[in-house]
Coordinates of C-alpha atoms and ligand atoms in Angstrom, one line a residue:
M1 CA 2.2 39.7 -44.2
T2 CA -0.7 41.7 -45.5
S3 CA -2.5 44.2 -43.3
D4 CA -5.6 42.0 -43.4
S5 CA -3.8 38.9 -42.0
A6 CA -2.0 41.1 -39.5
A7 CA -5.3 42.1 -38.1
A8 CA -6.9 38.6 -38.2
T9 CA -8.1 37.4 -34.8
V10 CA -9.1 34.1 -33.3
D11 CA -11.9 33.8 -30.8
G12 CA -12.0 31.5 -27.7
S13 CA -14.1 28.9 -29.5
A14 CA -11.7 28.7 -32.5
L15 CA -8.7 28.7 -30.2
A16 CA -10.1 25.8 -28.1
A17 CA -11.0 23.8 -31.3
R18 CA -7.5 24.4 -32.7
A19 CA -5.8 23.5 -29.5
L20 CA -7.8 20.2 -29.3
A21 CA -7.0 19.3 -32.9
A22 CA -3.3 20.1 -32.3
A23 CA -3.3 17.9 -29.2
G24 CA -4.5 15.0 -31.4
V25 CA -8.3 15.0 -30.7
R26 CA -10.1 13.4 -33.7
H27 CA -13.6 12.8 -32.4
M28 CA -15.9 14.8 -30.2
F29 CA -19.1 13.6 -28.6
G30 CA -21.8 16.0 -27.3
V31 CA -24.8 18.2 -27.6
V32 CA -24.5 21.8 -28.8
G33 CA -26.2 25.0 -27.8
I34 CA -25.3 28.2 -26.1
P35 CA -22.4 28.9 -25.6
V36 CA -20.6 26.0 -27.4
T37 CA -22.2 25.8 -30.8
S38 CA -19.4 27.7 -32.4
L39 CA -16.8 25.6 -30.6
A40 CA -18.3 22.5 -32.2
S41 CA -18.4 24.0 -35.7
R42 CA -14.8 25.3 -35.3
A43 CA -13.8 21.8 -34.2
A44 CA -15.3 20.3 -37.3
A45 CA -13.4 23.0 -39.4
A46 CA -10.2 22.0 -37.6
G47 CA -10.7 18.3 -38.7
I48 CA -12.4 16.9 -35.6
R49 CA -15.5 14.8 -36.3
F50 CA -18.3 16.0 -34.1
L51 CA -20.9 13.3 -33.2
A52 CA -24.2 15.1 -32.2
F53 CA -26.1 13.1 -29.6
R54 CA -29.6 13.2 -28.2
N55 CA -28.5 13.4 -24.6
E56 CA -25.1 14.3 -23.0
Q57 CA -25.3 11.1 -20.8
S58 CA -24.9 8.9 -23.8
A59 CA -22.3 11.2 -25.4
G60 CA -20.4 10.9 -22.1
Y61 CA -20.5 7.1 -22.2
A62 CA -19.4 7.2 -25.8
A63 CA -16.4 9.5 -24.8
A64 CA -15.5 7.2 -21.8
S65 CA -15.5 4.0 -23.9
Y66 CA -13.6 5.8 -26.7
G67 CA -10.9 6.5 -24.1
F68 CA -10.7 2.8 -23.3
L69 CA -10.7 1.6 -26.9
T70 CA -8.1 4.1 -28.2
G71 CA -6.0 4.9 -25.1
T72 CA -6.5 8.6 -25.8
P73 CA -9.0 10.8 -24.0
G74 CA -12.6 10.7 -25.3
L75 CA -13.9 14.3 -25.8
L76 CA -17.3 15.3 -24.4
L77 CA -18.7 18.7 -25.2
T78 CA -21.7 20.1 -23.3
V79 CA -23.5 23.3 -22.8
S80 CA -23.6 25.0 -19.4
G81 CA -25.9 24.2 -16.4
P82 CA -28.1 21.2 -17.4
G83 CA -25.8 20.1 -20.1
C84 CA -23.0 19.9 -17.7
V85 CA -25.1 18.0 -15.2
H86 CA -26.1 15.4 -17.8
G87 CA -22.4 15.2 -18.7
L88 CA -21.5 14.2 -15.1
A89 CA -22.8 10.7 -16.0
G90 CA -20.1 10.1 -18.5
L91 CA -17.4 12.0 -16.5
S92 CA -18.0 9.9 -13.4
H93 CA -18.4 6.7 -15.3
A94 CA -15.0 7.3 -17.0
T95 CA -13.3 8.0 -13.6
A96 CA -14.9 4.9 -12.0
N97 CA -13.6 2.7 -14.8
A98 CA -10.2 4.4 -15.0
W99 CA -10.8 5.5 -18.7
P100 CA -9.4 8.8 -20.0
L101 CA -12.0 11.5 -20.9
L102 CA -12.0 15.2 -21.2
M103 CA -15.3 17.0 -20.7
V104 CA -15.4 20.5 -22.0
S105 CA -18.4 22.7 -21.0
G106 CA -19.3 26.2 -21.8
S107 CA -20.4 28.1 -18.7
C108 CA -22.2 31.4 -18.1
D109 CA -20.6 34.8 -18.5
Q110 CA -18.2 35.4 -15.6
A111 CA -19.6 38.9 -15.0
D112 CA -23.1 37.4 -14.5
A113 CA -22.2 34.5 -12.3
G114 CA -24.1 34.6 -9.0
R115 CA -26.9 36.8 -10.6
G116 CA -29.1 34.0 -12.0
D117 CA -27.7 34.0 -15.5
F118 CA -29.0 31.7 -18.2
Q119 CA -28.1 28.0 -17.4
E120 CA -25.8 29.2 -14.5
L121 CA -24.1 26.6 -12.4
D122 CA -20.8 26.5 -10.4
Q123 CA -19.5 23.8 -12.8
I124 CA -16.2 23.5 -11.1
A125 CA -17.9 22.5 -7.9
A126 CA -20.2 20.2 -9.7
T127 CA -17.5 18.3 -11.6
K128 CA -14.8 18.2 -9.0
P129 CA -16.0 15.1 -7.1
F130 CA -16.0 13.1 -10.3
A131 CA -12.9 14.4 -12.0
K132 CA -9.1 14.0 -11.6
L133 CA -8.8 17.6 -12.5
A134 CA -11.4 20.4 -12.9
V135 CA -10.1 23.7 -14.3
K136 CA -11.5 26.9 -15.7
A137 CA -10.1 29.2 -18.4
T138 CA -10.7 32.7 -17.0
T139 CA -9.2 34.4 -20.0
I140 CA -8.7 33.3 -23.6
G141 CA -4.9 33.1 -23.1
D142 CA -5.5 30.2 -20.6
I143 CA -7.2 28.0 -23.2
P144 CA -4.3 26.2 -25.0
R145 CA -2.4 25.5 -21.9
L146 CA -5.4 24.1 -20.1
V147 CA -6.5 22.0 -23.1
F148 CA -3.1 20.3 -23.2
H149 CA -2.8 20.0 -19.5
A150 CA -6.2 18.4 -19.0
L151 CA -5.7 16.0 -21.9
A152 CA -2.4 14.9 -20.4
A153 CA -3.9 14.6 -16.9
A154 CA -6.6 12.3 -18.2
V155 CA -4.1 9.7 -19.3
S156 CA -1.4 10.1 -16.7
G157 CA -1.2 7.7 -13.7
R158 CA -4.6 6.1 -13.3
P159 CA -6.6 7.4 -16.3
G160 CA -9.9 9.1 -15.6
G161 CA -12.1 12.0 -16.4
C162 CA -10.9 15.6 -16.4
Y163 CA -13.0 18.8 -16.8
L164 CA -12.3 22.1 -18.6
D165 CA -14.7 25.0 -18.0
I166 CA -14.8 27.8 -20.6
P167 CA -17.1 30.7 -19.7
S168 CA -19.1 32.3 -22.4
D169 CA -17.2 35.6 -22.3
V170 CA -13.9 33.7 -22.7
L171 CA -15.3 31.9 -25.8
H172 CA -16.0 35.3 -27.3
Q173 CA -12.7 37.0 -26.4
T174 CA -10.2 37.3 -29.3
L175 CA -6.5 37.1 -29.8
P176 CA -4.4 38.1 -32.8
E177 CA -3.9 35.1 -35.1
S178 CA -0.1 35.1 -34.6
E179 CA -0.5 35.0 -30.8
A180 CA -3.0 32.1 -31.0
A181 CA -0.6 29.9 -33.1
A182 CA 2.3 30.7 -30.7
A183 CA 0.2 29.9 -27.6
I184 CA -0.8 26.5 -29.1
L185 CA 2.8 25.7 -29.9
A186 CA 4.0 26.8 -26.5
A187 CA 1.3 24.7 -24.7
D188 CA 2.2 21.7 -26.8
S189 CA 5.9 21.8 -26.0
A190 CA 5.2 22.5 -22.3
A191 CA 2.9 19.5 -22.1
S192 CA 5.4 17.2 -23.9
A193 CA 8.2 18.3 -21.6
S194 CA 6.2 17.7 -18.4
Y195 CA 4.3 14.5 -19.3
N196 CA 6.1 11.2 -18.9
P197 CA 4.0 8.3 -19.9
N198 CA 6.6 5.7 -18.7
H199 CA 5.4 5.1 -15.1
K200 CA 8.0 4.5 -12.5
T201 CA 8.6 0.8 -12.0
L202 CA 10.0 -0.8 -8.9
D203 CA 12.7 -3.2 -10.0
E204 CA 12.9 -5.2 -6.8
G205 CA 9.1 -6.0 -7.2
I206 CA 9.8 -7.6 -10.6
E207 CA 12.3 -10.0 -9.1
K208 CA 10.1 -10.9 -6.2
A209 CA 7.1 -11.4 -8.5
A210 CA 9.0 -13.8 -10.8
D211 CA 10.3 -15.7 -7.8
L212 CA 6.9 -16.0 -6.1
L213 CA 5.4 -17.3 -9.4
R214 CA 8.2 -19.7 -9.9
R215 CA 7.9 -21.2 -6.3
A216 CA 4.1 -21.2 -6.2
E217 CA 2.2 -24.4 -6.2
R218 CA -1.1 -23.0 -7.5
P219 CA -0.3 -19.7 -9.3
L220 CA -2.9 -17.6 -11.1
V221 CA -2.7 -14.6 -13.4
V222 CA -5.7 -12.3 -13.1
I223 CA -6.2 -10.0 -16.1
G224 CA -8.1 -6.7 -15.7
K225 CA -9.4 -4.2 -18.1
G226 CA -6.4 -2.0 -17.1
A227 CA -4.2 -4.6 -18.9
A228 CA -6.4 -4.4 -22.0
Y229 CA -6.2 -0.6 -21.8
A230 CA -2.4 -0.8 -21.5
R231 CA -2.2 -3.0 -24.6
A232 CA -0.4 -5.7 -22.6
E233 CA -1.9 -8.6 -24.6
E234 CA 1.4 -9.7 -26.2
A235 CA 3.3 -9.7 -22.9
I236 CA 0.6 -11.5 -21.0
R237 CA 0.1 -14.1 -23.6
K238 CA 3.8 -14.7 -23.6
L239 CA 3.8 -15.0 -19.8
V240 CA 0.9 -17.5 -19.8
D241 CA 2.4 -19.5 -22.7
T242 CA 5.9 -19.7 -21.3
T243 CA 5.0 -20.5 -17.7
G244 CA 1.8 -22.6 -18.2
I245 CA 0.1 -20.5 -15.4
P246 CA -3.8 -20.5 -15.7
F247 CA -5.4 -17.1 -16.1
L248 CA -8.6 -15.5 -15.1
P249 CA -10.0 -12.4 -16.9
T250 CA -12.3 -9.8 -15.4
P251 CA -15.3 -9.1 -17.7
M252 CA -13.5 -6.5 -19.8
G253 CA -10.1 -8.2 -19.4
K254 CA -11.6 -11.0 -21.6
G255 CA -9.8 -11.3 -24.9
V256 CA -6.4 -10.1 -23.7
V257 CA -5.6 -13.8 -23.8
P258 CA -8.2 -15.6 -26.0
D259 CA -11.1 -17.1 -24.1
T260 CA -10.5 -20.3 -26.1
H261 CA -6.9 -20.6 -24.7
L262 CA -6.5 -24.0 -22.9
L263 CA -5.3 -22.3 -19.7
S264 CA -8.4 -20.0 -19.3
A265 CA -9.8 -20.5 -15.8
A266 CA -12.9 -18.4 -16.6
A267 CA -15.2 -21.4 -16.4
A268 CA -13.5 -22.5 -13.2
R269 CA -13.5 -19.0 -11.6
S270 CA -14.5 -20.0 -8.1
L271 CA -12.0 -22.9 -7.9
A272 CA -9.2 -20.8 -9.3
M273 CA -9.8 -18.0 -6.8
A274 CA -10.5 -20.2 -3.8
Q275 CA -7.4 -22.4 -4.2
C276 CA -4.6 -20.3 -5.7
D277 CA -1.6 -19.6 -3.5
V278 CA 0.0 -16.8 -5.6
A279 CA -2.1 -14.4 -7.7
L280 CA -0.5 -11.9 -10.1
I281 CA -3.2 -9.2 -10.6
V282 CA -2.5 -7.1 -13.7
G283 CA -4.5 -4.0 -14.3
A284 CA -7.4 -5.0 -12.0
R285 CA -8.5 -3.6 -8.7
L286 CA -9.2 -5.8 -5.7
N287 CA -12.7 -4.2 -5.5
W288 CA -16.2 -5.8 -5.4
L289 CA -15.6 -7.4 -8.8
L290 CA -12.8 -9.5 -7.3
H291 CA -14.5 -9.9 -3.9
F292 CA -11.9 -7.5 -2.3
G293 CA -9.3 -10.2 -2.5
E294 CA -10.7 -11.6 0.8
P295 CA -12.1 -14.9 2.1
P296 CA -14.3 -16.8 1.6
K297 CA -13.7 -16.3 -2.2
W298 CA -9.9 -16.1 -1.8
P299 CA -7.7 -18.1 0.6
K300 CA -6.7 -16.2 3.7
D301 CA -3.0 -16.6 3.0
V302 CA -3.0 -16.0 -0.8
K303 CA 0.0 -13.9 -1.8
F304 CA -1.1 -11.1 -4.1
V305 CA 1.3 -9.5 -6.6
L306 CA -0.5 -6.3 -7.6
V307 CA 0.5 -4.5 -10.7
D308 CA -1.1 -1.1 -10.9
V309 CA -0.5 2.4 -12.3
C310 CA -1.8 4.0 -9.1
E311 CA 0.3 4.2 -5.9
E312 CA -2.8 4.7 -3.7
E313 CA -4.4 1.5 -5.1
I314 CA -1.3 -0.5 -4.0
E315 CA -1.3 1.3 -0.6
L316 CA -5.0 0.6 -0.1
R317 CA -4.8 -3.2 -0.9
K318 CA -1.6 -3.9 0.9
P319 CA -0.6 -6.8 -1.4
H320 CA 2.3 -9.1 -0.7
V321 CA 4.2 -7.4 -3.5
G322 CA 3.1 -4.2 -5.2
I323 CA 4.5 -3.1 -8.5
L324 CA 3.8 0.4 -9.6
G325 CA 3.8 0.7 -13.3
D326 CA 2.2 0.3 -16.7
A327 CA 0.8 -3.3 -17.1
K328 CA 2.5 -3.9 -20.4
R329 CA 6.0 -2.7 -19.3
V330 CA 5.8 -4.6 -16.0
V331 CA 4.8 -7.9 -17.5
E332 CA 7.5 -7.5 -20.1
L333 CA 10.0 -7.1 -17.3
I334 CA 8.6 -10.1 -15.4
N335 CA 9.0 -12.1 -18.7
R336 CA 12.6 -11.0 -19.0
E337 CA 13.2 -12.0 -15.4
I338 CA 11.7 -15.4 -15.9
K339 CA 13.6 -16.0 -19.1
D340 CA 16.9 -16.1 -17.1
N341 CA 15.6 -19.0 -15.0
P342 CA 12.6 -20.4 -16.9
F343 CA 9.9 -22.7 -15.6
C344 CA 6.7 -24.1 -17.0
L345 CA 3.8 -26.0 -15.4
A346 CA 3.0 -29.1 -17.4
R347 CA -0.6 -29.7 -18.5
S348 CA -0.4 -32.7 -16.1
H349 CA 0.5 -30.5 -13.1
P350 CA -2.2 -31.1 -10.5
W351 CA -3.2 -27.4 -10.3
V352 CA -3.4 -27.0 -14.1
E353 CA -5.2 -30.3 -14.4
A354 CA -7.7 -29.4 -11.6
I355 CA -8.5 -26.1 -13.3
T356 CA -8.7 -27.4 -16.9
K357 CA -10.9 -30.3 -15.8
K358 CA -13.3 -28.1 -13.8
A359 CA -13.5 -25.6 -16.7
K360 CA -14.2 -28.3 -19.2
D361 CA -16.9 -29.9 -17.1
N362 CA -18.6 -26.5 -16.6
M363 CA -18.4 -25.6 -20.2
L364 CA -19.9 -29.0 -21.2
K365 CA -22.8 -28.4 -18.8
M366 CA -23.3 -24.9 -20.3
E367 CA -23.0 -26.2 -23.9
T368 CA -25.7 -28.8 -23.1
Q369 CA -28.0 -26.0 -22.1
L370 CA -27.0 -23.9 -25.1
M371 CA -27.8 -26.7 -27.6
K372 CA -31.4 -26.7 -26.6
D373 CA -33.7 -24.6 -28.7
V374 CA -36.0 -23.1 -26.2
V375 CA -39.0 -21.2 -27.6
P376 CA -40.2 -18.7 -26.3
F377 CA -36.6 -17.7 -25.8
N378 CA -34.8 -18.1 -22.5
F379 CA -31.4 -16.3 -22.2
M380 CA -29.4 -19.2 -23.5
T381 CA -30.9 -19.8 -26.9
P382 CA -30.5 -16.3 -28.4
L383 CA -27.1 -15.9 -26.8
R384 CA -25.9 -19.1 -28.5
I385 CA -27.2 -17.9 -31.9
I386 CA -25.4 -14.5 -31.3
R387 CA -22.2 -16.2 -30.1
D388 CA -22.1 -18.4 -33.2
A389 CA -22.7 -15.5 -35.5
I390 CA -20.0 -13.5 -33.9
L391 CA -17.5 -16.4 -34.1
A392 CA -18.4 -16.8 -37.8
E393 CA -17.1 -13.2 -38.3
G394 CA -13.6 -14.3 -37.4
S395 CA -10.9 -11.6 -37.2
P396 CA -11.0 -8.7 -36.7
A397 CA -13.5 -9.8 -34.1
P398 CA -16.6 -7.7 -33.5
I399 CA -16.8 -5.4 -30.5
V400 CA -19.5 -6.8 -28.2
V401 CA -21.5 -4.2 -26.2
S402 CA -23.3 -5.9 -23.3
E403 CA -25.7 -4.5 -20.7
G404 CA -28.6 -5.6 -18.6
A405 CA -28.6 -7.9 -15.6
N406 CA -29.2 -11.4 -16.8
T407 CA -28.3 -10.5 -20.4
M408 CA -24.9 -9.3 -19.3
D409 CA -24.2 -12.0 -16.8
V410 CA -25.2 -14.9 -19.1
G411 CA -23.5 -13.1 -22.0
R412 CA -20.2 -12.9 -20.1
A413 CA -20.2 -16.7 -19.9
V414 CA -21.5 -17.5 -23.3
L415 CA -20.0 -14.9 -25.7
V416 CA -16.4 -15.6 -26.6
Q417 CA -13.8 -12.9 -26.7
N418 CA -10.6 -13.9 -28.5
E419 CA -9.3 -10.4 -29.1
P420 CA -8.5 -7.6 -26.6
R421 CA -10.8 -4.6 -26.1
T422 CA -13.7 -6.3 -27.8
R423 CA -16.1 -6.3 -24.8
L424 CA -17.7 -3.2 -23.4
D425 CA -20.2 -3.6 -20.5
A426 CA -21.7 -1.9 -17.5
G427 CA -18.2 -1.8 -15.9
T428 CA -17.0 -1.0 -12.4
W429 CA -20.2 0.9 -11.6
G430 CA -22.6 -1.5 -13.2
T431 CA -24.0 1.5 -15.1
M432 CA -27.2 0.9 -17.2
G433 CA -27.7 3.1 -20.2
V434 CA -24.2 2.9 -21.5
G435 CA -25.0 0.6 -24.5
L436 CA -25.8 3.0 -27.4
G437 CA -23.1 5.5 -26.5
Y438 CA -20.6 2.6 -26.5
C439 CA -21.8 1.4 -29.9
I440 CA -21.3 4.8 -31.5
A441 CA -17.8 5.1 -29.9
A442 CA -16.8 1.6 -31.0
A443 CA -18.0 2.3 -34.5
V444 CA -15.8 5.4 -34.9
A445 CA -12.8 4.1 -32.8
A446 CA -12.6 0.7 -34.5
P447 CA -14.3 1.1 -38.0
E448 CA -12.8 -2.2 -39.1
R449 CA -14.8 -4.1 -36.5
L450 CA -18.5 -4.9 -36.5
V451 CA -20.3 -3.7 -33.4
V452 CA -22.8 -6.1 -31.8
A453 CA -25.0 -4.8 -29.0
V454 CA -26.6 -7.5 -26.8
E455 CA -28.8 -5.6 -24.3
G456 CA -31.7 -6.2 -22.0
D457 CA -34.7 -4.1 -22.8
S458 CA -34.4 -2.0 -19.7
G459 CA -30.7 -1.2 -20.4
F460 CA -31.5 -0.5 -24.0
G461 CA -34.4 1.8 -23.0
F462 CA -32.1 4.1 -21.1
S463 CA -30.6 5.4 -24.3
A464 CA -32.6 3.9 -27.2
M465 CA -33.1 7.2 -29.0
E466 CA -29.4 7.3 -29.7
V467 CA -30.0 4.7 -32.3
E468 CA -30.7 7.7 -34.5
V469 CA -27.1 9.0 -34.1
Ligands
TPP1 C1 -27.8 3.9 -14.0 C2 -28.5 2.6 -13.4 N1 -29.8 2.7 -13.0 C3 -30.3 1.6 -12.5 C4 -29.7 0.4 -12.4 C5 -30.3 -0.8 -11.7 N2 -30.4 -1.9 -12.7 C6 -29.6 -2.9 -12.7 S1 -30.0 -4.0 -13.9 C7 -31.3 -3.1 -14.4 C8 -32.2 -3.5 -15.5 C9 -31.8 -4.8 -16.2 O1 -32.8 -5.2 -17.1 P1 -32.6 -5.5 -18.6 O2 -31.7 -4.5 -19.2 O3 -33.9 -5.7 -19.2 O4 -31.7 -6.8 -18.5 P2 -32.2 -8.3 -18.2 O5 -32.0 -8.5 -16.7 O6 -33.5 -8.5 -18.6 O7 -31.2 -9.1 -18.9 C10 -31.4 -1.9 -13.7 C11 -32.4 -0.9 -13.9 C12 -28.3 0.4 -12.8 N3 -27.5 -0.6 -12.7 N4 -27.7 1.5 -13.3

C-alpha cells in the first residue's frame, strides 16, 4: 500500500452511499440540497441512479411504489427540516400500504441543535409516528450498521417505511478508507446473520385452512396487494385452478390471478362477500377496503382464514383461523395439504354457478355502456378506449397508474389486469397526488413494461410538474 492510499479517507456522505450500494440499492428518489448533495453524487458514483424530483412528496410516492414493485425498499433522500417534512408524505404512505421504503434525510449539525440552526427540526420525533424504525447516526461509524439495519427492517415482518437521520457533522466526518470498507463488510454480515426472511408459519393453521376450504359450501379466496408483493401468483393460481374456488381481488391484488379468469368474482363482489361461508384472505387486511369483515357486507358467521405476515393484524381481526407467514409460502403449503386429499368445485356447483352468472350479467351490463360512444366524454368511453389499447399491448402488460375519484373507481372495473403488480392506485389511504411518482418508479422498476397513467385532473394536478422528471 502506498502512503497516499494509506492516508485516504472516506467522509460520511461517501460511506452512506457506499453502504447503500453494497446493500443492493440501485435507485434513489429525492431532492438534493444542504447537507445531502454530496451524498447523492457519491451515490451516483457508487452506481446508484439518482432520480431528481421537483418535490419530495412525489419522490416519496415513487420510493413507496418502487418498494411494492420490486420487493426491495425504495430509497428516498431529502434535505433537513422542510425536505424531511415533505418526505413524510411518502414515508407514511409506504407504511399505510405496507410497502418497504427507507427515507434518508440530512439534519442540522448536532452541536447547533436547539439553537435555531438552518432547517433545524427534531426529525426523529417527526418521522417516528409514520415509521417502523427511526434512527440517527450520531457518528460516522454508525452509518454502515444503521443503513443495513434500516433496510432489513423495512422488509421484515409487515413491510413499511423506515427512517435514517444523518446529521450534517456526521456527513462531514471522515474515516480511513480501510476502516470504511471493513465497517461495510461487518454491517453486511451482521445484517445477513440477523435477518430471516422466512416468516414463522403455523403448521396446524395450514391443515385447518385446507379442511375448512374442503368442507365449505361457498368458499372464496380474497387476494390482497400483500399477495402481489409476496409474489404469490403461481401458488394462488394453482389453488384456484385445482380447487375451482372463486376469487376476489382487492384493487391492487388485481392481476395476481388474471381478471379474465372464469372464476373471478370481481364483477360479483357484493354477492361473493355477502354469501360466502369460508373466506381465505391472503395478504389483505380486513380494513375499510374489505368492510372490516363485518355485516351487512359479510355474513355474520363467515369463517375467515387470515394469512398475514403480521401477528398484530391476526390478533386484531380475530379470524377463525390465523396463519402467520409469507403469502406465497403459506399458499404453497395449503396447496400441498390439499394435494393429499384433493377436491374441486365443478363449474355446475351452485355457488360457482351463482357467482359466474352474476359476474357475467354485470359485465354484460357494463359492456353495453362501454360500447356507446358518448361525446363529450363520460368516464366510460375514454376508459374503454384505454382498456382496448392496453389489452392490445399484450404481454408484458403495461403498468396502470390510476388515481382520482370516479376515474379510479370506474377504472378499477373497466381496466383489465392480467398480470400481477400492474396496477398502482391511491391505495389504503386513498392518497391523491401519487400518480406521477408512481409512473417514474414503474418506469425504472419495470423498464420492459409500458406505463399508462389514467388520472383525474385533480389527482394529476397534485404532482403534474413531475412530468418533467
Ligand atoms: C392527499 C389527498 N388530498 C385530498 C383528497 C380528497 N380527494 C379525494 S378524490 C379527490 C379529487 C378527485 O378528482 P379527480 O382527480 O379530478 O378525479 P375524478 O373524480 O374527476 O375522476 C380529492 C381531492 C385525497 N384523497 N387525498
